[in-house]
Amino acid sequence: MEGLTVFPSPEDISSTPEWNNYVVAQTVQACLGLIPSGTHALGVSIDGPAVNLILQIREWCEEAAADWADIVEQLQDLLGPEVAVSSTVETRDAPRLGSPDPNTRWVYRVND
């Protein structure tokens, strides 16, 4: 069907170039009201159905761990069972947004 726009779907991610944008939007939705205090940056690395959330935070604590677990769970729920959501936590003094991974999209950076 010529002219028909195909939107991303967790059930059919292979045929849609908009998949990365869809995952970024869902990542933002999953983070609403949950970004842990002390966060420098939050991003997502997307490799087809493999999605890795990345948190750069000043100090890792119990409260941050609970918020992070909620974000990861929310994103998994939003993307569905066909997508594998993992996470990485980096404890650092300042954000580092330069990434050797070209699949990483940053959705939050603290304004220092």
XYZ file of N, CA and C in Angstrom:
336
model
N 0.840 -1.179 0.000
C 0.000 0.000 0.000
C 0.881 1.235 0.000
N 0.999 1.818 -1.124
C 1.841 2.992 -1.276
C 1.244 4.174 -0.516
N 2.112 4.932 0.150
C 1.675 6.111 0.884
C 1.222 5.808 2.304
N 1.145 4.543 2.668
C 0.725 4.155 4.005
C 1.915 4.257 4.954
N 1.740 4.957 6.062
C 2.787 5.074 7.062
C 2.678 3.913 8.034
N 3.775 3.216 8.220
C 3.804 2.101 9.159
C 4.419 2.602 10.456
N 3.664 2.498 11.546
C 4.164 2.931 12.837
C 4.838 1.767 13.556
N 5.781 2.055 14.445
C 6.491 1.004 15.158
C 5.544 0.159 15.989
N 5.905 -1.069 16.134
C 5.125 -1.985 16.942
C 6.065 -2.992 17.583
N 5.877 -3.270 18.863
C 6.704 -4.302 19.476
C 6.538 -5.658 18.795
N 5.385 -5.860 18.167
C 5.145 -7.122 17.480
C 5.841 -7.195 16.125
N 6.145 -6.053 15.511
C 6.770 -6.042 14.189
C 7.772 -4.900 14.105
N 8.930 -5.097 14.725
C 9.921 -4.024 14.766
C 10.838 -4.015 13.560
N 10.875 -5.103 12.832
C 11.850 -5.204 11.748
C 11.510 -4.341 10.544
N 10.257 -4.034 10.338
C 9.866 -3.333 9.117
C 9.713 -1.830 9.299
N 10.116 -1.303 10.435
C 9.846 0.103 10.673
C 11.095 0.899 11.050
N 11.461 1.875 10.252
C 12.635 2.688 10.573
C 12.390 3.619 11.754
N 11.140 3.789 12.153
C 10.804 4.674 13.263
C 10.975 4.004 14.620
N 11.443 2.767 14.647
C 11.558 2.026 15.904
C 12.382 2.782 16.940
N 13.523 3.352 16.551
C 14.360 4.080 17.513
C 13.599 5.244 18.137
N 12.862 6.000 17.328
C 12.081 7.118 17.856
C 11.000 6.630 18.809
N 10.386 5.516 18.480
C 9.354 4.929 19.334
C 9.945 4.549 20.693
N 11.100 3.905 20.689
C 11.738 3.495 21.942
C 12.130 4.717 22.766
N 12.653 5.744 22.127
C 13.009 6.977 22.841
C 11.765 7.583 23.494
N 10.672 7.664 22.764
C 9.430 8.224 23.315
C 8.933 7.391 24.498
N 9.002 6.083 24.382
C 8.557 5.222 25.475
C 9.502 5.327 26.675
N 10.779 5.553 26.420
C 11.739 5.748 27.509
C 11.389 7.006 28.293
N 11.098 8.076 27.587
C 10.701 9.325 28.246
C 9.442 9.097 29.074
N 8.472 8.405 28.519
C 7.231 8.109 29.241
C 7.522 7.297 30.507
N 8.381 6.307 30.404
C 8.701 5.448 31.544
C 9.390 6.224 32.668
N 10.095 7.302 32.326
C 10.871 8.074 33.299
C 10.072 9.154 34.015
N 8.900 9.474 33.520
C 8.146 10.599 34.078
C 7.970 10.472 35.589
N 8.490 11.446 36.312
C 8.363 11.487 37.760
C 9.231 10.494 38.511
N 10.094 9.768 37.813
C 10.879 8.716 38.460
C 12.390 8.893 38.365
N 12.888 9.899 37.669
C 14.339 10.052 37.520
C 14.948 10.265 38.907
N 15.862 9.393 39.305
C 16.429 9.471 40.654
C 17.179 10.783 40.903
N 17.103 11.248 42.130
C 17.855 12.427 42.541
C 19.343 12.146 42.364
N 20.076 13.121 41.879
C 21.505 12.954 41.656
C 21.858 12.404 40.291
N 20.848 12.233 39.434
C 21.102 11.720 38.090
C 21.797 12.780 37.249
N 22.881 12.384 36.579
C 23.568 13.263 35.636
C 22.951 13.146 34.249
N 22.697 11.916 33.824
C 22.174 11.684 32.475
C 21.457 10.340 32.435
N 20.524 10.253 31.489
C 19.784 9.018 31.289
C 19.639 8.806 29.792
N 19.957 7.620 29.348
C 19.887 7.330 27.918
C 19.405 5.927 27.655
N 19.296 5.626 26.371
C 18.866 4.299 25.959
C 19.666 3.892 24.728
N 20.187 2.687 24.759
C 20.885 2.126 23.610
C 19.938 1.129 22.953
N 19.752 1.279 21.645
C 18.751 0.495 20.928
C 19.433 -0.322 19.840
N 19.253 -1.623 19.923
C 19.776 -2.528 18.906
C 18.652 -3.499 18.548
N 17.721 -3.023 17.732
C 16.553 -3.829 17.384
C 15.730 -4.115 18.622
N 15.458 -5.393 18.909
C 14.646 -5.732 20.073
C 15.436 -5.769 21.384
N 16.717 -5.414 21.342
C 17.538 -5.341 22.554
C 17.690 -3.874 22.942
N 17.166 -3.523 24.101
C 17.153 -2.139 24.570
C 17.861 -2.089 25.918
N 18.834 -1.184 26.056
C 19.573 -1.045 27.307
C 19.434 0.377 27.829
N 18.813 0.519 28.996
C 18.717 1.820 29.649
C 20.041 2.124 30.329
N 20.480 3.376 30.247
C 21.761 3.785 30.828
C 21.514 4.940 31.792
N 21.954 4.770 33.025
C 21.820 5.803 34.044
C 23.204 6.219 34.499
N 23.488 7.509 34.428
C 24.709 8.070 35.000
C 24.273 8.865 36.224
N 24.765 8.464 37.380
C 24.301 9.047 38.638
C 25.489 9.340 39.555
N 25.330 10.371 40.369
C 26.396 10.780 41.285
C 26.612 9.727 42.368
N 25.525 9.276 42.986
C 25.636 8.316 44.088
C 24.496 7.310 43.999
N 24.837 6.040 44.069
C 23.845 4.970 43.996
C 23.374 4.662 45.417
N 22.066 4.742 45.641
C 21.513 4.482 46.962
C 20.221 3.674 46.812
N 19.638 3.305 47.922
C 18.432 2.476 47.916
C 17.272 3.167 47.191
N 17.096 4.457 47.439
C 16.010 5.200 46.785
C 16.215 5.256 45.269
N 17.446 5.510 44.846
C 17.748 5.537 43.410
C 17.509 4.167 42.792
N 17.899 3.115 43.505
C 17.709 1.756 42.995
C 16.231 1.444 42.806
N 15.395 1.878 43.743
C 13.951 1.636 43.632
C 13.359 2.396 42.447
N 13.739 3.665 42.293
C 13.246 4.457 41.157
C 13.706 3.847 39.837
N 14.966 3.422 39.787
C 15.523 2.845 38.561
C 14.795 1.554 38.198
N 14.538 0.721 39.194
C 13.812 -0.529 38.947
C 12.420 -0.233 38.387
N 11.771 0.813 38.901
C 10.449 1.202 38.390
C 10.532 1.654 36.933
N 11.566 2.422 36.598
C 11.739 2.889 35.217
C 11.943 1.702 34.278
N 12.813 0.790 34.658
C 13.087 -0.385 33.821
C 11.812 -1.203 33.630
N 11.067 -1.410 34.708
C 9.818 -2.176 34.625
C 8.783 -1.467 33.749
N 8.667 -0.154 33.929
C 7.726 0.623 33.107
C 8.068 0.501 31.627
N 9.352 0.629 31.301
C 9.750 0.549 29.896
C 9.466 -0.842 29.337
N 9.744 -1.870 30.111
C 9.452 -3.229 29.645
C 7.960 -3.390 29.371
N 7.128 -2.867 30.263
C 5.677 -2.934 30.067
C 5.248 -2.181 28.815
N 5.839 -1.014 28.579
C 5.476 -0.200 27.416
C 5.920 -0.831 26.101
N 7.066 -1.497 26.108
C 7.602 -2.068 24.871
C 7.104 -3.482 24.596
N 6.644 -4.166 25.611
C 6.073 -5.490 25.416
C 7.074 -6.619 25.559
N 6.570 -7.848 25.559
C 7.395 -9.020 25.850
C 8.384 -9.411 24.755
N 8.214 -8.881 23.558
C 9.128 -9.229 22.464
C 10.443 -8.454 22.526
N 10.510 -7.479 23.430
C 11.695 -6.626 23.557
C 12.418 -6.976 24.854
N 13.732 -7.136 24.780
C 14.548 -7.423 25.962
C 15.107 -6.112 26.501
N 14.638 -5.702 27.674
C 15.104 -4.462 28.295
C 16.112 -4.812 29.386
N 17.314 -4.258 29.264
C 18.346 -4.413 30.288
C 18.719 -3.021 30.784
N 19.615 -2.953 31.763
C 20.002 -1.631 32.260
C 21.449 -1.622 32.722
N 22.029 -0.427 32.654
C 23.400 -0.184 33.088
C 23.394 1.047 33.978
N 24.070 0.963 35.119
C 24.204 2.108 36.018
C 25.679 2.463 36.107
N 25.989 3.730 35.839
C 27.359 4.237 35.930
C 27.399 5.293 37.028
N 28.213 5.067 38.046
C 28.393 6.061 39.100
C 29.571 6.932 38.705
N 29.321 8.246 38.612
C 30.376 9.165 38.166
C 30.127 10.550 38.759
N 31.163 11.393 38.713
C 31.079 12.745 39.266
C 30.430 13.740 38.318
N 30.441 13.444 37.033
C 29.878 14.351 36.030
C 29.348 13.517 34.863
N 28.416 14.079 34.105
C 27.893 13.326 32.962
C 28.933 13.156 31.867
N 28.843 12.048 31.165
C 29.684 11.819 29.987
C 28.771 11.300 28.888
N 28.419 12.186 27.984
C 27.449 11.836 26.954
C 28.080 11.308 25.687
N 29.352 11.528 25.484
C 30.010 10.949 24.321
C 30.025 9.437 24.490
N 29.494 8.731 23.534
C 29.410 7.282 23.659
C 30.005 6.615 22.436
N 30.787 5.561 22.646
C 31.298 4.832 21.485
C 30.192 4.054 20.777
N 29.039 3.936 21.423
C 27.911 3.210 20.848
C 27.025 4.170 20.058
N 26.995 4.063 18.732
C 26.170 4.973 17.931
C 24.673 4.741 18.119
N 24.308 3.673 18.810
C 22.895 3.377 19.037
C 22.340 4.041 20.290
N 23.175 4.792 21.026
C 22.738 5.422 22.267
C 22.067 6.760 21.993
N 20.905 6.941 22.607
C 20.160 8.204 22.539
C 20.001 8.708 23.969
N 20.424 9.936 24.223
C 20.297 10.517 25.556
C 18.978 11.267 25.644
N 18.208 11.002 26.700
C 16.894 11.634 26.843
C 16.847 12.609 28.013
N 17.879 12.596 28.866
C 17.918 13.511 30.001
C 19.367 13.820 30.326
N 19.623 15.102 30.613
C 20.928 15.536 31.113
C 20.683 16.661 32.095
N 21.314 16.561 33.264
C 21.155 17.595 34.272
C 21.769 18.889 33.757
N 21.152 19.997 34.111
C 21.644 21.307 33.704
C 22.425 21.897 34.870
N 23.732 21.660 34.888
C 24.583 22.171 35.983
C 25.028 23.574 35.701
